[in-house]
Amino acid sequence: MDLEAAAPPRPRGGSPATAPPPPADRETDVGNVRKNIFLAYKTLGVVFGGLVTSPLYVYPSMNLSSPTEADYLGIYSIMFWTLTLIGVVKYVGIALNADDHGEGGTFAMYSLLCRHADIGILPSKRGYSEEEPLLREQSATAIRPSKLGKFFERSLTARRVLLFMAILGMCMLIGDGILTPAISVLSAIDGLRGPFPSVSKPVVEALSAAILIGLFLVQKYGTSKVSFLFSPIMAAWTFTTPIVGIYSIVRYYPGIFKAISPHYIVHFFLRNKTQGWQLLGGTVLCITGAEAMFADLGHFSKKAIQIAFLSSIYPSLVLTYAGQTAYLINNVNDFSDGFYKFIPRPVYWPMFVIATLAAIVASQSLISATFSVIKQSVVLDYFPRVKVVHTSHQKEGEVYSPEINYILMVLCVGVILGFGGGKEIGNAFGVVVIMVMLITTIMLTLVMIIIWRTPPVFVGMFFIPFVIMEGSYVSAVFTKIPEGGWLPFAVSMILALIMFVWYYGRQRKIEYEMANKITMERLGELLAMPEVQRVPGLCFFYSNIQDGLTPILGHYIKNMSSLHTVTIFVTLRYLLVSKVDQRERVLIKRLGPKGVYQCTVQYGYADNLSLKGGDDLVAQVMRCLKRHIAMSTDRRSSVSMEEEIANLEAASLAGVVHVRGKMRFYVGDDAGCFDKVMLRFYEFLHSICRSALPALGMPLQQRVEIGMLYKV
């Protein structure tokens, strides 16, 4: 959220204060404006690629049959109001305000809802302080759960449905990330077949696949570098296509803007009936990529995205579609190649080059959005752990995942080679686009009611029109499922299955850990057992539990009959900051038994936990621990401060060991069929995903892994 300095109060009477703002404030304001304009320029290369290149494939994706002038006017009216209502009103005006610490998308909204009402299924990995600015600014009334919030808190079924919607929205967005590159590049390269009819379809497919492979290979350099390279291309596309559109309007049909009147939509449906309803499956593609506006929020800022959309993207699309429609009214049967046919011959090849480059850039918006939602779900522990690389020290949302990147590359190339035609991919594309938008509408409504406390009248004014409009689109695109729409559903169901299995396994594991966690009293009892010895040395025992100690500790003590003289239980805590100050990096707390401490290592999204040597962590913790012992006034034992520090140094000299526990499920024959399938699949996912604890640069000879089987 934007925090602005409070303005000085105006006098109660007389003229307002006329003192100019301090020069420093004016410079700051000018600097912020310049920064937002520069970011708005960079969004062209990342956020809006898919949306602004949609004219390449909207008309070719429609199954028109002997269209008339009235049909084209009705189609343009539908596209104009779809862009205005969904693009301007819903996303720019409302959705961009429903961010979760700068992150956007359905999973970010789910995280936001979970923080303001107890409706989550799994506890979030993120630690939020009750004193954070967002909560401080809320009134006591706003903090209390609403009636709808209480309903979700009471109903496990409602919470699971909400989680399923968030998962489905994320999976559909990933499906969008597969189809956008395929249809954009394929539609652009298909322009070769106009001047050169001898160019075969397989050649177009091979060229498209090669271009996409190159695009995925440069993702590792980060969004900032990619966007800086791509933004000039998108700027050229964004400002040249409306110029061609204006030329086409003037030449072919100057009165095209009369179609803005909604009565053309009514006449279109009255005249075409069922066929008109089915054509919604093609017109919906005019708004494709708008969901990336919200999902890519973490890569840029809200103001930058709003400036770019309202000042360039929206006018460009309105004029480009108007020009295409004006041309088609005079050439009614050219819709199958509706973009390249309306390009004047003298500028055909320059526009072909720009279109091809723009289509490559268009793929970037959904690729970046896919990285963002994967990162969100991994942080929230709803997706198997994959490598997430932060490519910027300024923006948390600028991320890259090598595994996801190469999976997307294989799937995109597979779609091009498998489907081939843009119309078939368009059928699949429409299903993804509108499902994400409908889920966003439902979750935005929940945010309005539960968090923003919007009056019911305004909630209804938002929810009812958008559900009717997007519901109509959904009903139309569902007829395309046999014609290619099954692909995103198949991908989404596979992803949803993976996420649900991971969620179920994590839930079972957390339930076991919470029910069997080691309390301080239990730890004292274990250490008091006569067979348990305190052996010399310093042990770092890693755990994911912050409230209590992991059950693996009890398993370790019982089987090893020992514990090091100084044992430090280490927990990593992820914070929503770029870098954590060194003075706040390590938090120490003395636990009950002698020589046992709790250590929390806090890190931000740009901190590098893979230290160059395990001794760095040891030295850092040792310094903090000595300082804590020296400053502590809580002397729970007869050991003096000097003796406690001496014991710590002696343990460090005796040797350092890093112990990491791994709890696995043992699925016995007596387990239920559901558990057998789900938990065995979870164990498979767990075996191939990355460790929950980073390596921290620990020397190999100091690492010990302790396994524990949990019988289901």
Short mmCIF file of C-alpha atoms in Angstrom, two decimals, residues 9-179:
data_model
loop_
_atom_site.label_atom_id
_atom_site.label_comp_id
_atom_site.label_asym_id
_atom_site.label_seq_id
_atom_site.Cartn_x
_atom_site.Cartn_y
_atom_site.Cartn_z
CA PRO A 9 -3.88 20.93 8.44
CA ARG A 10 -5.56 23.85 6.71
CA PRO A 11 -6.62 26.81 8.84
CA ARG A 12 -10.26 26.73 9.97
CA GLY A 13 -10.87 30.16 8.55
CA GLY A 14 -9.37 32.41 5.94
CA SER A 15 -7.25 31.36 3.03
CA PRO A 16 -5.40 28.08 3.01
CA ALA A 17 -1.73 27.95 3.82
CA THR A 18 0.29 28.99 0.79
CA ALA A 19 3.75 27.92 1.91
CA PRO A 20 5.29 25.85 -0.88
CA PRO A 21 6.41 22.31 -0.10
CA PRO A 22 10.05 21.90 0.87
CA PRO A 23 12.44 21.42 -2.09
CA ALA A 24 13.30 17.92 -0.87
CA ASP A 25 9.62 16.90 -1.02
CA ARG A 26 9.24 18.33 -4.53
CA GLU A 27 12.34 16.44 -5.67
CA THR A 28 10.97 13.26 -4.11
CA ASP A 29 7.62 13.69 -5.90
CA VAL A 30 9.34 14.33 -9.23
CA GLY A 31 11.58 11.32 -8.64
CA ASN A 32 8.56 9.10 -7.91
CA VAL A 33 6.79 10.30 -11.06
CA ARG A 34 9.86 9.59 -13.17
CA LYS A 35 10.29 6.19 -11.55
CA ASN A 36 6.64 5.25 -12.22
CA ILE A 37 6.85 6.41 -15.85
CA PHE A 38 10.05 4.41 -16.36
CA LEU A 39 8.45 1.35 -14.74
CA ALA A 40 5.34 1.87 -16.89
CA TYR A 41 7.59 1.76 -19.96
CA LYS A 42 9.20 -1.47 -18.72
CA THR A 43 5.79 -3.09 -18.14
CA LEU A 44 5.25 -3.04 -21.90
CA GLY A 45 7.91 -5.72 -22.23
CA VAL A 46 6.65 -8.01 -19.47
CA VAL A 47 3.08 -7.40 -18.33
CA PHE A 48 1.08 -6.44 -21.41
CA GLY A 49 2.64 -8.53 -24.15
CA GLY A 50 -0.16 -11.09 -24.25
CA LEU A 51 -2.94 -8.51 -24.09
CA VAL A 52 -1.70 -6.03 -26.66
CA THR A 53 -0.86 -8.73 -29.26
CA SER A 54 -4.32 -10.32 -29.10
CA PRO A 55 -5.36 -8.72 -32.46
CA LEU A 56 -3.07 -11.28 -34.10
CA TYR A 57 -5.45 -14.15 -33.36
CA VAL A 58 -8.90 -12.92 -32.23
CA TYR A 59 -10.65 -12.74 -35.61
CA PRO A 60 -8.83 -15.82 -37.03
CA SER A 61 -10.09 -17.83 -34.02
CA MET A 62 -13.76 -17.09 -34.76
CA ASN A 63 -15.94 -19.54 -36.65
CA LEU A 64 -17.81 -16.93 -38.68
CA SER A 65 -20.28 -17.96 -41.36
CA SER A 66 -21.20 -15.40 -44.05
CA PRO A 67 -20.76 -12.41 -41.69
CA THR A 68 -22.48 -9.11 -42.44
CA GLU A 69 -21.73 -5.49 -41.58
CA ALA A 70 -24.14 -5.71 -38.63
CA ASP A 71 -22.34 -8.82 -37.37
CA TYR A 72 -18.97 -7.07 -37.38
CA LEU A 73 -20.41 -4.00 -35.63
CA GLY A 74 -21.88 -6.27 -32.93
CA ILE A 75 -18.58 -8.14 -32.49
CA TYR A 76 -16.64 -4.88 -32.15
CA SER A 77 -19.15 -3.61 -29.59
CA ILE A 78 -18.69 -6.79 -27.55
CA MET A 79 -14.91 -6.46 -27.66
CA PHE A 80 -15.00 -2.75 -26.75
CA TRP A 81 -17.15 -3.30 -23.66
CA THR A 82 -15.21 -6.40 -22.64
CA LEU A 83 -11.96 -4.42 -22.71
CA THR A 84 -13.57 -1.51 -20.87
CA LEU A 85 -15.36 -3.43 -18.12
CA ILE A 86 -12.85 -6.21 -17.47
CA GLY A 87 -9.67 -4.33 -18.32
CA VAL A 88 -10.35 -0.84 -16.99
CA VAL A 89 -13.00 -1.30 -14.30
CA LYS A 90 -12.19 -4.71 -12.87
CA TYR A 91 -8.43 -5.07 -13.12
CA VAL A 92 -7.09 -1.50 -13.20
CA GLY A 93 -9.74 0.00 -10.94
CA ILE A 94 -10.30 -2.78 -8.39
CA ALA A 95 -8.12 -5.92 -8.61
CA LEU A 96 -4.77 -4.12 -8.42
CA ASN A 97 -5.77 -2.87 -4.96
CA ALA A 98 -6.23 -6.45 -3.66
CA ASP A 99 -2.52 -7.19 -3.45
CA ASP A 100 -0.76 -9.14 -0.72
CA HIS A 101 2.36 -7.13 0.13
CA GLY A 102 2.78 -6.20 -3.52
CA GLU A 103 2.00 -9.68 -4.90
CA GLY A 104 -0.98 -10.23 -7.19
CA GLY A 105 -2.99 -13.16 -8.51
CA THR A 106 -5.53 -15.59 -7.08
CA PHE A 107 -3.08 -17.15 -4.65
CA ALA A 108 -2.05 -13.73 -3.36
CA MET A 109 -5.72 -12.94 -2.69
CA TYR A 110 -6.07 -16.29 -0.92
CA SER A 111 -3.07 -15.44 1.25
CA LEU A 112 -4.60 -12.03 1.97
CA LEU A 113 -7.90 -13.63 3.04
CA CYS A 114 -6.08 -16.14 5.25
CA ARG A 115 -4.25 -13.35 7.08
CA HIS A 116 -7.42 -11.39 7.84
CA ALA A 117 -9.59 -14.34 8.79
CA ASP A 118 -8.73 -17.77 10.13
CA ILE A 119 -9.68 -19.57 6.92
CA GLY A 120 -6.40 -21.16 5.86
CA ILE A 121 -5.86 -24.91 5.83
CA LEU A 122 -2.11 -24.94 6.41
CA PRO A 123 -0.22 -22.36 8.46
CA SER A 124 1.68 -19.93 6.26
CA LYS A 125 5.43 -19.91 6.31
CA ARG A 126 5.39 -16.14 6.40
CA GLY A 127 5.61 -14.46 9.74
CA TYR A 128 3.49 -11.34 10.01
CA SER A 129 3.65 -9.03 12.98
CA GLU A 130 0.46 -7.71 14.51
CA GLU A 131 2.11 -4.32 14.49
CA GLU A 132 2.62 -4.15 10.74
CA PRO A 133 1.26 -0.94 9.16
CA LEU A 134 -1.68 -2.62 7.42
CA LEU A 135 -3.11 -3.91 10.67
CA ARG A 136 -2.28 -0.74 12.60
CA GLU A 137 -4.36 1.31 10.20
CA GLN A 138 -7.43 -0.87 10.58
CA SER A 139 -9.99 0.01 13.18
CA ALA A 140 -10.95 -2.36 15.93
CA THR A 141 -14.20 -3.04 14.10
CA ALA A 142 -12.41 -3.95 10.87
CA ILE A 143 -10.15 -6.42 12.66
CA ARG A 144 -13.14 -8.38 13.93
CA PRO A 145 -14.20 -11.07 11.42
CA SER A 146 -17.22 -10.34 9.27
CA LYS A 147 -20.22 -12.70 9.17
CA LEU A 148 -18.91 -14.24 5.97
CA GLY A 149 -15.46 -14.57 7.53
CA LYS A 150 -16.97 -16.36 10.53
CA PHE A 151 -18.83 -18.70 8.18
CA PHE A 152 -15.56 -19.69 6.48
CA GLU A 153 -13.87 -20.13 9.87
CA ARG A 154 -16.62 -22.52 11.01
CA SER A 155 -16.98 -24.50 7.77
CA LEU A 156 -14.11 -26.79 6.76
CA THR A 157 -15.92 -27.51 3.48
CA ALA A 158 -16.10 -23.80 2.61
CA ARG A 159 -12.40 -23.38 3.40
CA ARG A 160 -11.54 -26.34 1.17
CA VAL A 161 -13.68 -24.94 -1.69
CA LEU A 162 -11.88 -21.60 -1.34
CA LEU A 163 -8.51 -23.35 -1.42
CA PHE A 164 -9.61 -25.34 -4.47
CA MET A 165 -10.59 -22.11 -6.26
CA ALA A 166 -7.21 -20.57 -5.49
CA ILE A 167 -5.45 -23.72 -6.71
CA LEU A 168 -7.59 -23.89 -9.86
CA GLY A 169 -6.93 -20.21 -10.62
CA MET A 170 -3.21 -20.76 -10.27
CA CYS A 171 -3.29 -23.89 -12.43
CA MET A 172 -5.32 -22.14 -15.12
CA LEU A 173 -2.84 -19.26 -15.14
CA ILE A 174 -0.02 -21.75 -15.69
CA GLY A 175 -2.08 -23.20 -18.54
CA ASP A 176 -2.30 -19.66 -19.90
CA GLY A 177 1.50 -19.50 -19.67
CA ILE A 178 1.66 -22.56 -21.91
CA LEU A 179 -0.84 -21.38 -24.53
#
